[in-house]
């Protein structure tokens, strides 16, 4: 049974049982506790936390959620059961049914015959576990389902008790295991051998509320929840192993084709060695996870989600090289995994070109890193050999790994080829320190959701009616007031208060458009509204200050949008659509939106693209945008279903979740058609001019365009024209002659600066002989340490190089430092005899940097750095003297 059929059977089983089918959320959710969605229940957290009531018929839902877990990437492939990406099929009950319902549903799907919609598993091969004191679940399994008591095992809190890791819902679990047979391990159930007995489904019974604790498996239980809920998770990949009769998840229909592709490009056979098999599994796993992350809008970078993606791609590339691949491999692996995953995720088809572009660009960058890293390793290895040693320091290996992205396995391989070893104990210690720092940072960032329970009454009972598409003023009733995080009945003058109305013309911040500003007025009462936010997608919260009078619950007020604010916001938001349309015309469909912000008169538009735009491309985007304004197209809004909107070709924002009924904004037919709930002008000419300011990088594979719209664009152009006119007047030239005149002046200035710099260096070089007279003898080393104030870093290096050349026949070390506007550039040079003695410039630079609040690095014979504490220079000199004396 293919994986996509396993998914379909799961969904059909629960939809037939009355559950609402919920599409998988993006891997990227606005959740302060998560980097990626890592469990099937994550999109349902607001309902489990009691922040919102579930909007599902019968209080039940089912989904197949895409998930990513990356805590121990190094362990991927070592075991054959774990993937960084996986699909979690789940059914959820919010007070509708509890233990018996969850157990009955799961057992029926697993054991019903295939021709009746089930998976047809042999009931005799299924084992279950329950929590230690969960007699209720154990009795259901034995009495209701008929599982023999000897196949029901009780486990402790670590295995069979669940919580979110923060205060909130918690409860016991019951897990279902499949016995793969004696060839896989020892008999006796999952308590004896969880290699033979494969966990395939976890049923979580949320019935308690847990308190705060620093321990993951020891926390106080505060009491029972008012509603008992169900959260289950069935591992799609693990069930596929069983139904496809393969040993592990890497041999299923989704990943085995990637391994076969890797065999072809590497010339190595899967199954030939355990070490090689691990690398094959890394390729298959990381290819899929990388592809799915790019699909959801992640681009490689140096932090956060982007760093995870970069690391996955580079480990995949490196694994292929270690298996024997010599050229580019990414296109083969990513294309193969897209083919296997498309039946389950058809949106891959429309994003195929973009996914490949991002992945291939990262491969090119990494191949350059491998080249530069190899040079750095060669220098390190040469220094080790010259010192008479045979071990590359763990610190150097870690620096190659952490700073330059050079994989440790490559360092080990190259060290062996050079007849050297690597101090892995020190490397592992530094890696552990890095992990500890990461965990501490993660723990510091991990906190509960913003407490929105104060709004729950209104979210559940009084969703705000937004009437602002057609009206800018409206009479409304005050349904709720919140001050300092608590519900209040009134607010006097001078109070900052959040006001909840039954209806409002004010737009709440969403889709990149900032919330409206305006006023709430009732007789002598006046509230200035500075922002409007949406809670639970149902209520509009007006953040206001009571300017006069006072506001009370039940009061009738006139809600008035600031017309100037709305006018500018509509212009900017509609201009954003035009720039998106122009961008796709110039760059093609792979340049997709990754986010935006628009406020009156200004917009920025982020898009996924791997290359810097040329001036000509930017000019063309600006021209097409303003041509669209001049064409005066009608701006049409269409309310329709999500499926119909997709059929129309409407584009959507990555990571955004849309309801079944959506709003489409269409401008100029195929020029621009997008899903959007924002406010817009009636015709494109109402935008006024659009001034494209420029384009910048906001991360690897992500770019940003900024622009002014309307009157702000006119002011910008007017200011630019006045500036050009002023320059032309001062230079006695025509405006169109300015670029040439400025280029001539720039060239002359650069030539003059270069001449001055050369003269300055000649003066410094002339003083070299005098500087040598200040050298001292420390042991058998000539040590010259001088502070040359006002000398830039480049000139310091020139002087140090000259001094080292004059002392090349001796065992000598030169240390130069300067004070340049409070900054402390410093350089250390060492002759070859000093390097052979074990004195490395890089080590001395790091030592000196500790005293001047800086850091640096370089080669054994020449290194440099910069600090910001001039007062520490003499102490730095002293520390270097002591180090040289002990060499």
Short mmCIF file of C-alpha atoms in Angstrom, two decimals, residues 402-875:
data_model
loop_
_atom_site.label_atom_id
_atom_site.label_comp_id
_atom_site.label_asym_id
_atom_site.label_seq_id
_atom_site.Cartn_x
_atom_site.Cartn_y
_atom_site.Cartn_z
CA UNK A 402 31.50 26.16 13.28
CA UNK A 403 32.96 29.25 11.61
CA UNK A 404 33.61 28.00 8.09
CA UNK A 405 30.94 25.29 7.80
CA UNK A 406 33.62 22.62 7.20
CA UNK A 407 32.19 19.22 8.25
CA UNK A 408 34.10 17.33 10.95
CA UNK A 409 33.97 14.06 9.01
CA UNK A 410 35.82 15.80 6.16
CA UNK A 411 38.40 17.12 8.64
CA UNK A 412 38.90 13.57 9.98
CA UNK A 413 39.27 12.14 6.49
CA UNK A 414 41.79 14.76 5.38
CA UNK A 415 43.73 14.44 8.64
CA UNK A 416 44.04 10.69 8.10
CA UNK A 417 45.27 11.27 4.55
CA UNK A 418 47.92 13.62 5.96
CA UNK A 419 48.98 11.07 8.58
CA UNK A 420 47.47 13.10 11.40
CA UNK A 421 44.82 12.61 14.05
CA UNK A 422 42.23 15.03 15.43
CA UNK A 423 41.73 15.73 19.12
CA UNK A 424 38.12 14.58 19.11
CA UNK A 425 37.79 14.83 22.88
CA UNK A 426 38.38 18.57 22.70
CA UNK A 427 36.20 18.87 19.58
CA UNK A 428 33.34 16.99 21.28
CA UNK A 429 33.71 19.17 24.37
CA UNK A 430 33.37 22.36 22.28
CA UNK A 431 30.42 20.86 20.39
CA UNK A 432 28.73 20.04 23.70
CA UNK A 433 29.31 23.58 24.92
CA UNK A 434 27.66 24.83 21.74
CA UNK A 435 24.68 22.48 22.25
CA UNK A 436 24.38 23.60 25.87
CA UNK A 437 24.34 27.23 24.76
CA UNK A 438 21.71 26.44 22.14
CA UNK A 439 19.54 24.58 24.65
CA UNK A 440 19.88 27.40 27.17
CA UNK A 441 18.91 29.91 24.49
CA UNK A 442 15.99 27.74 23.43
CA UNK A 443 14.85 27.39 27.02
CA UNK A 444 15.11 31.13 27.54
CA UNK A 445 12.93 31.69 24.48
CA UNK A 446 10.50 28.89 25.27
CA UNK A 447 7.52 30.31 27.04
CA UNK A 448 3.79 29.97 27.00
CA UNK A 449 1.59 31.64 24.49
CA UNK A 450 0.42 35.17 25.12
CA UNK A 451 -2.45 34.80 27.55
CA UNK A 452 -5.52 35.42 25.43
CA UNK A 453 -7.98 33.84 27.84
CA UNK A 454 -9.18 37.31 28.83
CA UNK A 455 -10.64 37.61 25.30
CA UNK A 456 -12.21 34.18 25.17
CA UNK A 457 -15.70 35.33 26.18
CA UNK A 458 -15.86 37.64 23.17
CA UNK A 459 -14.10 35.26 20.77
CA UNK A 460 -16.67 32.58 21.52
CA UNK A 461 -19.82 34.68 21.73
CA UNK A 462 -19.34 37.98 19.92
CA UNK A 463 -17.21 37.91 16.78
CA UNK A 464 -16.76 41.44 15.49
CA UNK A 465 -18.42 42.27 12.20
CA UNK A 466 -15.94 44.11 9.97
CA UNK A 467 -17.76 46.55 7.69
CA UNK A 468 -14.76 48.64 6.69
CA UNK A 469 -14.59 47.60 3.05
CA UNK A 470 -17.55 49.86 2.30
CA UNK A 471 -17.90 52.16 5.33
CA UNK A 472 -15.49 54.46 7.16
CA UNK A 473 -17.91 55.34 9.98
CA UNK A 474 -20.38 53.20 11.86
CA UNK A 475 -22.37 53.11 15.08
CA UNK A 476 -21.22 50.30 17.34
CA UNK A 477 -21.74 48.91 20.82
CA UNK A 478 -18.91 48.45 23.31
CA UNK A 479 -18.91 44.73 24.11
CA UNK A 480 -15.69 44.58 26.08
CA UNK A 481 -12.95 46.64 27.70
CA UNK A 482 -9.48 45.39 28.66
CA UNK A 483 -6.96 47.41 30.64
CA UNK A 484 -3.61 46.11 31.93
CA UNK A 485 -4.51 42.61 30.78
CA UNK A 486 -7.76 42.39 32.73
CA UNK A 487 -11.39 42.83 31.78
CA UNK A 488 -12.90 46.07 33.13
CA UNK A 489 -16.34 47.65 33.04
CA UNK A 490 -15.22 51.23 32.43
CA UNK A 491 -12.20 53.40 31.68
CA UNK A 492 -11.81 57.10 32.61
CA UNK A 493 -9.99 59.87 30.74
CA UNK A 494 -6.24 59.34 30.44
CA UNK A 495 -6.55 55.54 30.37
CA UNK A 496 -5.06 53.25 27.75
CA UNK A 497 -7.71 50.67 27.00
CA UNK A 498 -8.53 47.95 24.49
CA UNK A 499 -12.05 48.26 23.14
CA UNK A 500 -14.03 45.42 21.60
CA UNK A 501 -16.99 46.40 19.43
CA UNK A 502 -19.80 44.40 17.88
CA UNK A 503 -19.02 46.03 14.51
CA UNK A 504 -16.22 48.22 13.21
CA UNK A 505 -15.09 49.97 10.03
CA UNK A 506 -11.47 49.89 11.22
CA UNK A 507 -9.12 47.41 9.57
CA UNK A 508 -7.16 45.14 11.93
CA UNK A 509 -3.51 44.53 11.08
CA UNK A 510 -3.26 41.56 8.75
CA UNK A 511 -1.57 40.45 5.54
CA UNK A 512 1.16 43.07 5.93
CA UNK A 513 -1.24 46.02 6.17
CA UNK A 514 -1.03 47.92 9.44
CA UNK A 515 -4.20 48.49 11.43
CA UNK A 516 -6.28 51.62 10.93
CA UNK A 517 -6.14 54.68 13.12
CA UNK A 518 -9.25 56.63 14.05
CA UNK A 519 -11.58 57.71 16.83
CA UNK A 520 -14.42 56.39 18.94
CA UNK A 521 -16.86 59.15 19.85
CA UNK A 522 -19.95 59.27 22.07
CA UNK A 523 -21.09 62.72 23.20
CA UNK A 524 -18.25 64.18 25.29
CA UNK A 525 -16.35 60.90 25.21
CA UNK A 526 -13.48 60.69 22.73
CA UNK A 527 -11.02 57.82 22.31
CA UNK A 528 -8.04 58.02 19.94
CA UNK A 529 -7.42 54.64 18.30
CA UNK A 530 -3.72 54.11 17.54
CA UNK A 531 -3.89 50.50 16.39
CA UNK A 532 -6.31 47.66 15.70
CA UNK A 533 -5.39 44.00 16.19
CA UNK A 534 -7.28 40.78 15.58
CA UNK A 535 -7.66 38.10 18.26
CA UNK A 536 -8.58 34.55 17.30
CA UNK A 537 -9.46 35.83 13.81
CA UNK A 538 -12.86 36.75 15.29
CA UNK A 539 -12.66 39.96 17.32
CA UNK A 540 -11.16 43.34 16.49
CA UNK A 541 -9.31 44.88 19.47
CA UNK A 542 -9.07 48.67 19.23
CA UNK A 543 -6.01 49.90 21.16
CA UNK A 544 -7.06 53.34 22.27
CA UNK A 545 -6.50 56.15 24.72
CA UNK A 546 -9.45 57.86 26.41
CA UNK A 547 -8.87 61.53 25.55
CA UNK A 548 -12.03 62.93 27.11
CA UNK A 549 -15.00 61.66 29.08
CA UNK A 550 -15.08 57.99 29.88
CA UNK A 551 -16.07 54.73 28.21
CA UNK A 552 -18.30 52.00 29.66
CA UNK A 553 -19.56 48.59 28.68
CA UNK A 554 -22.71 48.76 26.57
CA UNK A 555 -22.04 52.33 25.44
CA UNK A 556 -22.99 53.26 21.88
CA UNK A 557 -20.11 54.91 20.04
CA UNK A 558 -19.41 56.20 16.56
CA UNK A 559 -16.34 54.45 15.15
CA UNK A 560 -14.57 56.75 12.68
CA UNK A 561 -11.62 55.72 10.53
CA UNK A 562 -8.93 58.35 9.94
CA UNK A 563 -9.66 58.91 6.23
CA UNK A 564 -6.15 60.16 5.40
CA UNK A 565 -4.62 57.10 7.06
CA UNK A 566 -6.93 54.70 5.23
CA UNK A 567 -6.38 56.46 1.89
CA UNK A 568 -2.60 56.14 2.17
CA UNK A 569 -2.84 52.55 3.39
CA UNK A 570 -5.09 51.56 0.48
CA UNK A 571 -2.64 53.14 -1.97
CA UNK A 572 0.36 51.35 -0.48
CA UNK A 573 -1.40 47.98 -0.22
CA UNK A 574 -2.63 48.07 -3.80
CA UNK A 575 0.81 49.22 -4.97
CA UNK A 576 2.23 46.12 -3.27
CA UNK A 577 0.06 43.95 -5.53
CA UNK A 578 1.29 45.82 -8.60
CA UNK A 579 4.95 45.43 -7.63
CA UNK A 580 4.36 41.70 -7.07
CA UNK A 581 2.83 41.45 -10.55
CA UNK A 582 5.69 43.41 -12.12
CA UNK A 583 8.23 41.30 -10.25
CA UNK A 584 6.80 38.08 -11.63
CA UNK A 585 6.85 39.52 -15.15
CA UNK A 586 10.53 40.44 -14.89
CA UNK A 587 11.86 37.50 -12.85
CA UNK A 588 9.35 34.76 -13.60
CA UNK A 589 7.01 32.77 -11.37
CA UNK A 590 9.79 31.52 -9.06
CA UNK A 591 10.02 34.98 -7.45
CA UNK A 592 7.26 34.44 -4.92
CA UNK A 593 6.11 36.61 -2.06
CA UNK A 594 7.64 35.89 1.35
CA UNK A 595 6.03 38.73 3.30
CA UNK A 596 5.17 42.41 3.11
CA UNK A 597 4.48 45.51 5.14
CA UNK A 598 2.50 48.51 4.00
CA UNK A 599 1.48 51.68 5.74
CA UNK A 600 0.33 55.01 4.33
CA UNK A 601 2.79 56.10 1.67
CA UNK A 602 5.29 53.24 2.13
CA UNK A 603 5.61 49.58 1.33
CA UNK A 604 8.16 46.83 1.46
CA UNK A 605 7.87 43.55 -0.37
CA UNK A 606 9.92 40.46 0.48
CA UNK A 607 10.30 37.69 -2.07
CA UNK A 608 12.24 34.46 -2.44
CA UNK A 609 14.98 34.88 -4.99
CA UNK A 610 18.60 33.80 -4.95
CA UNK A 611 20.23 36.58 -6.99
CA UNK A 612 20.66 40.33 -6.62
CA UNK A 613 18.53 42.29 -9.05
CA UNK A 614 20.39 44.35 -11.63
CA UNK A 615 19.69 48.10 -12.00
CA UNK A 616 18.00 47.36 -15.33
CA UNK A 617 15.69 44.78 -13.70
CA UNK A 618 14.78 47.22 -10.94
CA UNK A 619 14.09 49.97 -13.47
CA UNK A 620 11.88 47.58 -15.45
CA UNK A 621 9.90 46.64 -12.31
CA UNK A 622 9.36 50.32 -11.53
CA UNK A 623 8.29 51.04 -15.12
CA UNK A 624 5.81 48.13 -15.30
CA UNK A 625 4.35 49.12 -11.92
CA UNK A 626 3.76 52.72 -12.96
CA UNK A 627 2.41 51.64 -16.35
CA UNK A 628 -0.15 49.57 -14.43
CA UNK A 629 -1.05 52.69 -12.44
CA UNK A 630 -1.39 54.74 -15.61
CA UNK A 631 -3.57 52.08 -17.27
CA UNK A 632 -6.18 52.76 -14.58
CA UNK A 633 -7.31 49.15 -14.18
CA UNK A 634 -10.33 48.40 -12.05
CA UNK A 635 -9.47 46.77 -8.71
CA UNK A 636 -12.00 43.98 -8.32
CA UNK A 637 -12.71 41.91 -5.23
CA UNK A 638 -14.26 38.45 -5.53
CA UNK A 639 -15.53 36.39 -2.62
CA UNK A 640 -15.32 32.70 -3.43
CA UNK A 641 -14.13 29.34 -2.14
CA UNK A 642 -10.46 28.52 -1.66
CA UNK A 643 -10.60 25.80 -4.33
CA UNK A 644 -12.17 28.16 -6.86
CA UNK A 645 -9.62 30.85 -6.04
CA UNK A 646 -6.78 28.41 -6.69
CA UNK A 647 -8.46 27.39 -9.96
CA UNK A 648 -8.46 31.08 -10.93
CA UNK A 649 -4.69 31.14 -10.42
CA UNK A 650 -4.75 33.32 -7.29
CA UNK A 651 -1.43 33.41 -5.47
CA UNK A 652 -1.17 32.99 -1.70
CA UNK A 653 1.37 33.91 0.96
CA UNK A 654 3.65 31.15 2.28
CA UNK A 655 2.84 30.07 5.82
CA UNK A 656 -0.58 31.71 5.76
CA UNK A 657 -3.61 29.61 6.64
CA UNK A 658 -6.79 30.36 4.67
CA UNK A 659 -10.41 29.53 5.44
CA UNK A 660 -12.66 27.70 3.00
CA UNK A 661 -14.19 31.04 1.91
CA UNK A 662 -11.66 33.61 0.74
CA UNK A 663 -11.39 37.06 -0.80
CA UNK A 664 -9.58 37.48 -4.11
CA UNK A 665 -8.23 40.83 -5.33
CA UNK A 666 -7.87 41.05 -9.11
CA UNK A 667 -6.14 43.89 -10.97
CA UNK A 668 -5.74 43.86 -14.72
CA UNK A 669 -6.87 40.28 -15.22
CA UNK A 670 -3.82 38.00 -15.20
CA UNK A 671 -1.50 40.87 -14.21
CA UNK A 672 -2.36 40.46 -10.52
CA UNK A 673 -4.74 38.04 -8.85
CA UNK A 674 -4.11 37.28 -5.19
CA UNK A 675 -5.80 36.02 -2.05
CA UNK A 676 -6.01 39.11 0.14
CA UNK A 677 -8.25 40.48 2.87
CA UNK A 678 -6.79 43.99 2.86
CA UNK A 679 -8.27 47.30 1.77
CA UNK A 680 -7.56 48.66 -1.71
CA UNK A 681 -8.24 51.58 -4.01
CA UNK A 682 -11.04 51.31 -6.58
CA UNK A 683 -8.82 51.78 -9.65
CA UNK A 684 -5.06 51.55 -10.07
CA UNK A 685 -4.73 55.23 -11.02
CA UNK A 686 -5.83 56.19 -7.51
CA UNK A 687 -2.50 54.85 -6.22
CA UNK A 688 -0.63 57.77 -7.75
CA UNK A 689 3.06 57.44 -8.60
CA UNK A 690 5.12 54.59 -7.15
CA UNK A 691 8.78 55.32 -6.38
CA UNK A 692 10.87 52.16 -6.15
CA UNK A 693 13.67 53.01 -3.68
CA UNK A 694 15.85 49.96 -4.13
CA UNK A 695 16.37 46.28 -3.49
CA UNK A 696 18.38 44.58 -0.75
CA UNK A 697 19.11 41.17 0.70
CA UNK A 698 17.28 40.11 3.87
CA UNK A 699 18.92 36.69 4.08
CA UNK A 700 20.18 33.95 1.82
CA UNK A 701 17.67 33.45 -0.96
CA UNK A 702 15.44 36.31 0.19
CA UNK A 703 15.27 39.85 -1.22
CA UNK A 704 13.35 43.01 -0.35
CA UNK A 705 12.00 45.85 -2.48
CA UNK A 706 11.00 49.13 -0.80
CA UNK A 707 8.89 51.84 -2.37
CA UNK A 708 6.87 54.98 -1.72
CA UNK A 709 3.35 55.43 -3.05
CA UNK A 710 1.02 58.35 -3.71
CA UNK A 711 1.95 61.74 -2.29
CA UNK A 712 5.00 60.30 -0.54
CA UNK A 713 6.30 59.10 -3.91
CA UNK A 714 5.73 62.58 -5.36
CA UNK A 715 7.62 64.18 -2.43
CA UNK A 716 10.46 61.72 -2.94
CA UNK A 717 10.74 62.45 -6.65
CA UNK A 718 10.49 66.19 -5.98
CA UNK A 719 13.28 66.03 -3.42
CA UNK A 720 15.45 63.98 -5.77
CA UNK A 721 14.84 66.48 -8.58
CA UNK A 722 15.75 69.43 -6.33
CA UNK A 723 18.93 67.65 -5.24
CA UNK A 724 19.94 66.92 -8.83
CA UNK A 725 19.18 70.48 -9.86
CA UNK A 726 21.31 71.85 -7.00
CA UNK A 727 24.23 69.62 -7.89
CA UNK A 728 23.99 70.57 -11.54
CA UNK A 729 24.04 74.24 -10.62
CA UNK A 730 27.09 73.87 -8.34
CA UNK A 731 28.95 71.86 -10.95
CA UNK A 732 27.86 74.17 -13.79
CA UNK A 733 26.53 71.22 -15.75
CA UNK A 734 23.27 70.01 -17.16
CA UNK A 735 21.35 67.49 -15.06
CA UNK A 736 21.87 64.72 -17.60
CA UNK A 737 25.65 65.36 -17.44
CA UNK A 738 25.85 64.73 -13.69
CA UNK A 739 26.67 60.99 -13.77
CA UNK A 740 29.69 61.57 -16.01
CA UNK A 741 30.94 64.59 -14.04
CA UNK A 742 30.56 62.77 -10.70
CA UNK A 743 32.38 59.72 -12.08
CA UNK A 744 35.30 61.95 -13.16
CA UNK A 745 35.50 63.58 -9.72
CA UNK A 746 35.32 60.20 -8.01
CA UNK A 747 38.17 58.83 -10.13
CA UNK A 748 40.31 61.88 -9.35
CA UNK A 749 39.56 61.60 -5.65
CA UNK A 750 40.43 57.88 -5.59
CA UNK A 751 43.72 58.60 -7.37
CA UNK A 752 44.57 61.34 -4.88
CA UNK A 753 43.71 59.12 -1.92
CA UNK A 754 45.84 56.31 -3.33
CA UNK A 755 48.78 58.70 -3.81
CA UNK A 756 48.43 59.99 -0.23
CA UNK A 757 48.23 56.42 1.05
CA UNK A 758 51.39 55.44 -0.84
CA UNK A 759 53.25 58.43 0.54
CA UNK A 760 52.08 57.56 4.05
CA UNK A 761 53.28 53.97 3.69
CA UNK A 762 56.64 55.15 2.36
CA UNK A 763 57.02 57.33 5.46
CA UNK A 764 56.16 54.40 7.72
CA UNK A 765 58.57 52.10 5.88
CA UNK A 766 61.31 54.70 6.25
CA UNK A 767 60.85 54.51 10.03
CA UNK A 768 61.22 50.74 10.10
CA UNK A 769 64.91 50.88 10.89
CA UNK A 770 64.23 53.08 13.91
CA UNK A 771 61.53 50.69 15.12
CA UNK A 772 63.99 47.77 15.04
CA UNK A 773 66.08 49.56 17.65
CA UNK A 774 63.17 49.13 20.11
CA UNK A 775 63.23 45.32 19.90
CA UNK A 776 64.01 43.37 23.07
CA UNK A 777 65.38 39.89 23.60
CA UNK A 778 63.14 37.44 25.44
CA UNK A 779 64.94 34.14 25.86
CA UNK A 780 66.21 33.37 22.37
CA UNK A 781 63.46 35.39 20.63
CA UNK A 782 63.72 38.97 19.37
CA UNK A 783 60.43 40.60 20.35
CA UNK A 784 59.33 43.95 18.94
CA UNK A 785 56.13 45.47 20.37
CA UNK A 786 55.16 49.00 19.37
CA UNK A 787 52.03 51.18 19.59
CA UNK A 788 51.74 53.39 16.47
CA UNK A 789 48.82 55.75 17.01
CA UNK A 790 46.73 56.84 14.07
CA UNK A 791 47.93 54.02 11.79
CA UNK A 792 45.16 52.07 10.03
CA UNK A 793 44.99 48.29 10.04
CA UNK A 794 46.22 47.90 6.46
CA UNK A 795 49.25 50.09 7.10
CA UNK A 796 50.04 48.20 10.32
CA UNK A 797 50.14 44.98 8.33
CA UNK A 798 52.45 46.59 5.74
CA UNK A 799 54.88 47.67 8.45
CA UNK A 800 54.72 44.28 10.18
CA UNK A 801 55.43 42.50 6.87
CA UNK A 802 58.43 44.77 6.24
CA UNK A 803 59.79 44.19 9.77
CA UNK A 804 59.35 40.44 9.48
CA UNK A 805 61.27 40.49 6.20
CA UNK A 806 64.17 42.37 7.81
CA UNK A 807 64.27 39.82 10.63
CA UNK A 808 63.71 36.70 8.49
CA UNK A 809 67.05 35.14 9.52
CA UNK A 810 66.20 35.34 13.22
CA UNK A 811 63.68 33.88 15.65
CA UNK A 812 61.57 37.00 15.90
CA UNK A 813 58.02 38.17 16.71
CA UNK A 814 56.51 41.57 15.87
CA UNK A 815 53.43 42.96 17.63
CA UNK A 816 52.01 46.29 16.42
CA UNK A 817 48.93 48.08 17.72
CA UNK A 818 47.29 51.44 17.08
CA UNK A 819 44.63 53.82 18.33
CA UNK A 820 42.34 54.94 15.49
CA UNK A 821 39.35 56.91 16.78
CA UNK A 822 39.00 54.64 19.82
CA UNK A 823 39.43 51.43 17.82
CA UNK A 824 42.47 49.22 18.35
CA UNK A 825 43.71 47.46 15.20
CA UNK A 826 46.58 45.08 15.94
CA UNK A 827 48.91 42.81 13.96
CA UNK A 828 51.25 39.99 14.94
CA UNK A 829 54.00 38.68 12.63
CA UNK A 830 56.39 35.80 13.20
CA UNK A 831 59.43 34.68 11.24
CA UNK A 832 59.65 31.09 10.02
CA UNK A 833 62.14 30.26 12.78
CA UNK A 834 59.63 31.47 15.39
CA UNK A 835 56.85 29.41 13.79
CA UNK A 836 59.12 26.34 13.80
CA UNK A 837 59.69 26.98 17.50
CA UNK A 838 55.92 26.72 18.03
CA UNK A 839 55.12 30.43 18.26
CA UNK A 840 52.03 31.10 16.13
CA UNK A 841 50.81 34.56 15.22
CA UNK A 842 47.20 33.39 15.38
CA UNK A 843 47.58 32.30 19.02
CA UNK A 844 49.25 35.59 20.01
CA UNK A 845 46.58 37.64 18.22
CA UNK A 846 43.84 35.87 20.21
CA UNK A 847 45.79 36.41 23.45
CA UNK A 848 46.35 40.12 22.74
CA UNK A 849 42.71 40.53 21.74
CA UNK A 850 41.56 39.43 25.19
CA UNK A 851 43.15 42.55 26.69
CA UNK A 852 41.81 45.11 24.20
CA UNK A 853 38.24 43.79 23.99
CA UNK A 854 38.66 42.29 20.56
CA UNK A 855 39.42 39.20 18.54
CA UNK A 856 41.31 38.20 15.44
CA UNK A 857 42.87 35.40 13.47
CA UNK A 858 45.08 34.49 10.59
CA UNK A 859 48.00 32.30 9.60
CA UNK A 860 50.89 31.11 11.82
CA UNK A 861 53.25 33.72 10.35
CA UNK A 862 50.84 36.69 10.15
CA UNK A 863 47.56 37.45 11.93
CA UNK A 864 45.54 40.53 12.75
CA UNK A 865 42.51 41.69 14.69
CA UNK A 866 40.67 44.63 16.13
CA UNK A 867 39.46 45.70 19.58
CA UNK A 868 37.88 48.68 21.30
CA UNK A 869 39.77 49.08 24.61
CA UNK A 870 42.87 51.26 24.12
CA UNK A 871 43.66 51.07 27.82
CA UNK A 872 44.47 47.37 27.55
CA UNK A 873 47.28 47.67 24.99
CA UNK A 874 50.17 47.63 27.49
CA UNK A 875 48.64 44.71 29.40
#
